[in-house]
mmCIF file of C-alpha atoms in Angstrom:
data_model
loop_
_atom_site.group_PDB
_atom_site.id
_atom_site.type_symbol
_atom_site.label_atom_id
_atom_site.label_comp_id
_atom_site.label_asym_id
_atom_site.label_seq_id
_atom_site.Cartn_x
_atom_site.Cartn_y
_atom_site.Cartn_z
ATOM 1 C CA LEU A 771 119.901 114.234 164.001
ATOM 2 C CA LEU A 772 121.472 112.246 160.850
ATOM 3 C CA GLU A 773 122.223 108.662 160.226
ATOM 4 C CA PRO A 774 125.498 107.839 160.757
ATOM 5 C CA GLY A 775 126.817 108.080 156.603
ATOM 6 C CA THR A 776 124.393 110.874 155.265
ATOM 7 C CA GLN A 777 125.885 112.784 152.738
ATOM 8 C CA LEU A 778 124.348 116.402 152.847
ATOM 9 C CA ALA A 779 124.516 118.675 150.420
ATOM 10 C CA THR A 780 127.481 121.466 149.631
ATOM 11 C CA CYS A 781 127.457 124.235 147.956
ATOM 12 C CA THR A 782 129.985 122.989 145.552
ATOM 13 C CA ASP A 783 127.141 120.296 144.516
ATOM 14 C CA GLY A 784 125.267 122.182 141.847
ATOM 15 C CA THR A 785 126.159 121.671 138.095
ATOM 16 C CA ASP A 786 124.690 124.002 135.860
ATOM 17 C CA LEU A 787 121.991 121.766 134.850
ATOM 18 C CA VAL A 788 120.722 121.185 138.454
ATOM 19 C CA PRO A 789 121.986 124.943 140.760
ATOM 20 C CA ILE A 790 122.322 124.554 144.512
ATOM 21 C CA CYS A 791 120.574 128.494 143.812
ATOM 22 C CA GLY A 792 118.903 130.216 141.258
ATOM 23 C CA PRO A 793 120.632 132.779 138.551
ATOM 24 C CA ALA A 794 123.483 135.418 139.995
ATOM 25 C CA ALA A 795 123.161 134.478 143.618
ATOM 26 C CA SER A 796 125.872 134.013 146.127
ATOM 27 C CA CYS A 797 125.855 130.280 147.644
ATOM 28 C CA PHE A 798 127.131 129.605 151.117
ATOM 29 C CA GLU A 799 127.320 127.407 154.088
ATOM 30 C CA VAL A 800 125.296 127.570 157.128
ATOM 31 C CA ASP A 801 125.912 125.057 160.486
ATOM 32 C CA ILE A 802 121.931 123.904 160.550
ATOM 33 C CA ARG A 803 122.237 123.807 164.691
ATOM 34 C CA GLY A 804 123.619 127.486 165.050
ATOM 35 C CA GLN A 805 125.994 128.016 167.148
ATOM 36 C CA ALA A 806 128.178 125.238 168.268
ATOM 37 C CA THR A 807 128.194 124.551 172.599
ATOM 38 C CA ALA A 808 130.421 122.001 174.210
ATOM 39 C CA GLU A 809 127.247 119.414 172.941
ATOM 40 C CA TYR A 810 127.896 119.619 169.609
ATOM 41 C CA THR A 811 131.020 120.654 168.190
ATOM 42 C CA ASP A 812 130.954 119.795 164.959
ATOM 43 C CA PRO A 813 128.469 122.066 162.500
ATOM 44 C CA ILE A 814 125.946 120.437 160.173
ATOM 45 C CA LEU A 815 126.637 121.980 156.899
ATOM 46 C CA VAL A 816 123.927 123.256 154.644
ATOM 47 C CA PRO A 817 124.015 125.835 151.645
ATOM 48 C CA SER A 818 122.114 128.608 152.099
ATOM 49 C CA CYS A 819 121.210 131.053 149.227
ATOM 50 C CA GLU A 820 120.933 134.822 149.369
ATOM 51 C CA CYS A 821 120.858 137.855 146.237
ATOM 52 C CA ARG A 822 124.221 140.135 147.506
ATOM 53 C CA LEU A 823 124.732 143.876 145.884
ATOM 54 C CA PRO A 824 124.778 144.274 143.238
ATOM 55 C CA ALA A 825 122.920 141.758 142.707
ATOM 56 C CA TYR A 826 119.089 142.018 143.853
ATOM 57 C CA PRO A 827 115.929 139.619 144.097
ATOM 58 C CA ALA A 828 114.506 138.999 141.179
ATOM 59 C CA PRO A 829 111.981 141.717 140.769
ATOM 60 C CA ASP A 830 109.643 138.910 139.290
ATOM 61 C CA ALA A 831 109.729 136.593 142.125
ATOM 62 C CA GLU A 832 106.950 136.148 144.698
ATOM 63 C CA ASP A 833 108.858 135.501 147.408
ATOM 64 C CA GLN A 834 111.841 138.293 147.979
ATOM 65 C CA GLY A 835 113.121 136.547 150.795
ATOM 66 C CA LEU A 836 113.140 133.408 148.391
ATOM 67 C CA ALA A 837 114.016 134.601 145.324
ATOM 68 C CA ALA A 838 117.668 133.139 145.583
ATOM 69 C CA PHE A 839 116.853 130.122 145.900
ATOM 70 C CA ALA A 840 114.485 129.973 142.875
ATOM 71 C CA TRP A 841 116.569 128.223 139.940
ATOM 72 C CA THR A 842 114.224 130.776 136.817
ATOM 73 C CA LEU A 843 114.191 133.438 138.595
ATOM 74 C CA GLY A 844 116.599 133.513 140.964
ATOM 75 C CA CYS A 845 118.900 137.457 141.407
ATOM 76 C CA VAL A 846 119.704 140.055 138.505
ATOM 77 C CA THR A 847 122.370 142.536 138.627
ATOM 78 C CA PRO A 848 121.643 146.120 137.757
ATOM 79 C CA ARG A 849 121.435 147.431 133.928
ATOM 80 C CA ARG A 850 125.196 149.203 133.493
ATOM 81 C CA ALA A 851 128.158 150.212 131.186
ATOM 82 C CA THR A 852 130.461 147.077 130.136
ATOM 83 C CA ARG A 853 132.018 148.577 128.086
ATOM 84 C CA VAL A 854 132.761 151.804 126.151
ATOM 85 C CA SER A 855 134.098 151.336 121.983
ATOM 86 C CA VAL A 856 134.099 153.607 119.100
ATOM 87 C CA ALA A 857 132.301 152.281 116.607
ATOM 88 C CA GLU A 858 133.914 150.292 113.546
ATOM 89 C CA ALA A 859 137.199 150.626 115.003
ATOM 90 C CA THR A 860 139.570 148.255 117.360
ATOM 91 C CA ALA A 861 140.616 151.393 119.446
ATOM 92 C CA GLU A 862 139.412 151.058 123.167
ATOM 93 C CA SER A 863 140.133 155.321 123.421
ATOM 94 C CA LEU A 864 138.793 157.825 121.105
ATOM 95 C CA VAL A 865 142.398 160.165 119.015
ATOM 96 C CA LEU A 866 141.641 161.961 116.413
ATOM 97 C CA ARG A 867 143.522 164.614 114.957
ATOM 98 C CA LEU A 868 142.514 167.533 113.695
ATOM 99 C CA ARG A 869 144.390 170.430 111.873
ATOM 100 C CA LYS A 870 143.733 174.257 112.170
ATOM 101 C CA THR A 871 145.005 176.826 110.086
ATOM 102 C CA MET A 872 144.442 180.007 109.312
ATOM 103 C CA THR A 873 141.417 179.990 107.336
ATOM 104 C CA MET A 874 140.166 176.565 107.698
ATOM 105 C CA ALA A 875 138.651 174.860 110.574
ATOM 106 C CA GLU A 876 138.537 171.227 110.665
ATOM 107 C CA SER A 877 135.669 168.859 112.268
ATOM 108 C CA ALA A 878 135.215 165.103 112.996
ATOM 109 C CA ASN A 879 131.698 162.561 113.938
ATOM 110 C CA ARG A 880 132.318 159.947 115.628
ATOM 111 C CA SER A 881 129.951 157.511 117.243
ATOM 112 C CA LEU A 882 130.534 155.825 121.146
ATOM 113 C CA VAL A 883 128.957 152.337 121.338
ATOM 114 C CA VAL A 884 128.201 151.987 125.411
ATOM 115 C CA ASN A 885 128.129 148.114 125.864
ATOM 116 C CA VAL A 886 125.431 147.754 128.096
ATOM 117 C CA GLY A 887 124.914 144.518 130.559
ATOM 118 C CA GLY A 888 123.329 142.820 133.259
ATOM 119 C CA THR A 889 120.066 140.413 133.874
ATOM 120 C CA ASP A 890 117.310 143.026 135.315
ATOM 121 C CA VAL A 891 114.496 142.719 132.975
ATOM 122 C CA ALA A 892 114.769 146.619 133.597
ATOM 123 C CA GLY A 893 115.542 148.616 130.818
ATOM 124 C CA GLY A 894 117.264 152.004 132.075
ATOM 125 C CA THR A 895 118.776 155.537 130.922
ATOM 126 C CA TRP A 896 122.382 156.924 129.894
ATOM 127 C CA SER A 897 123.052 160.700 130.087
ATOM 128 C CA VAL A 898 125.835 162.707 129.113
ATOM 129 C CA ASN A 899 127.072 166.359 131.451
ATOM 130 C CA GLN A 900 127.074 168.932 128.851
ATOM 131 C CA SER A 901 127.865 171.546 130.492
ATOM 132 C CA ALA A 902 131.144 170.008 131.687
ATOM 133 C CA LEU A 903 132.213 169.362 127.719
ATOM 134 C CA PRO A 904 134.750 171.945 126.510
ATOM 135 C CA PRO A 905 133.357 174.109 124.004
ATOM 136 C CA TRP A 906 135.356 171.827 120.715
ATOM 137 C CA ILE A 907 132.932 168.694 121.227
ATOM 138 C CA SER A 908 128.829 168.674 120.689
ATOM 139 C CA LEU A 909 126.658 165.772 121.241
ATOM 140 C CA PRO A 910 123.781 165.970 119.531
ATOM 141 C CA VAL A 911 121.329 163.720 121.877
ATOM 142 C CA THR A 912 123.150 163.831 125.709
ATOM 143 C CA SER A 913 120.648 161.440 127.406
ATOM 144 C CA GLY A 914 118.142 158.694 126.078
ATOM 145 C CA ASN A 915 116.567 155.259 127.258
ATOM 146 C CA PHE A 916 117.207 151.728 126.273
ATOM 147 C CA SER A 917 115.159 148.872 126.292
ATOM 148 C CA GLU A 918 116.053 145.313 128.368
ATOM 149 C CA MET A 919 116.441 144.295 124.907
ATOM 150 C CA ASP A 920 119.823 146.337 124.448
ATOM 151 C CA ASP A 921 122.867 145.264 124.651
ATOM 152 C CA SER A 922 124.370 148.495 123.596
ATOM 153 C CA VAL A 923 124.160 151.971 123.302
ATOM 154 C CA ILE A 924 125.476 155.169 120.437
ATOM 155 C CA VAL A 925 126.121 158.169 121.078
ATOM 156 C CA SER A 926 126.838 160.413 118.238
ATOM 157 C CA LEU A 927 129.857 163.570 119.599
ATOM 158 C CA ALA A 928 131.262 165.725 116.960
ATOM 159 C CA VAL A 929 134.266 167.700 117.806
ATOM 160 C CA SER A 930 135.766 171.140 115.857
ATOM 161 C CA THR A 931 138.632 172.709 115.726
ATOM 162 C CA SER A 932 136.362 175.966 114.990
ATOM 163 C CA GLY A 933 137.578 178.677 117.691
ATOM 164 C CA LEU A 934 139.743 177.382 119.451
ATOM 165 C CA ALA A 935 143.413 178.680 120.694
ATOM 166 C CA GLU A 936 147.162 177.359 118.862
ATOM 167 C CA GLN A 937 149.109 175.741 121.557
ATOM 168 C CA SER A 938 151.802 173.454 121.835
ATOM 169 C CA GLU A 939 149.812 170.556 123.920
ATOM 170 C CA PRO A 940 146.818 168.534 122.516
ATOM 171 C CA TYR A 941 143.734 168.837 123.287
ATOM 172 C CA ALA A 942 142.049 166.030 125.667
ATOM 173 C CA THR A 943 139.523 165.862 127.976
ATOM 174 C CA THR A 944 137.375 162.686 129.257
ATOM 175 C CA ILE A 945 132.989 162.421 128.689
ATOM 176 C CA ALA A 946 131.495 161.365 132.182
ATOM 177 C CA LEU A 947 128.426 159.480 130.267
ATOM 178 C CA THR A 948 126.176 158.081 132.975
ATOM 179 C CA VAL A 949 124.188 154.912 132.510
#
């Protein structure tokens, strides 16, 4: 089938300048002869490419079945949240210490930065289920859109001690944000 000494490409032969598969595609090797038989026991392996979840063929690809082989389009990954941080802070979580006296309640406003990753050319939506939040946290906006150009979304929140009962343990909650 092949001349002696013939070298076929493998998945490891690709480089950044000349990749075997397109962006975000998975490369694996397949035997071009199919199943081994008594006559052919040594496989002849060649690279093959496919979009494996969570990646999927680029929407702009002319042939969705061949998108994984296209160097310019390939596969794309869904746009999703990659990190949440507090604006202008170095902490990974938000801890607010508010005081409440018999005559005065404190409040604070913070902005959360939701970093969005993925390679799809589409934008997306984000939302917070406000009915799942405790009454001492409010969000002026509970949902929104982001464009394909946005790499982050800002979510503002307000916290207030007004109406809270005194207790020995701190109030705590988790905000479930869907992207």
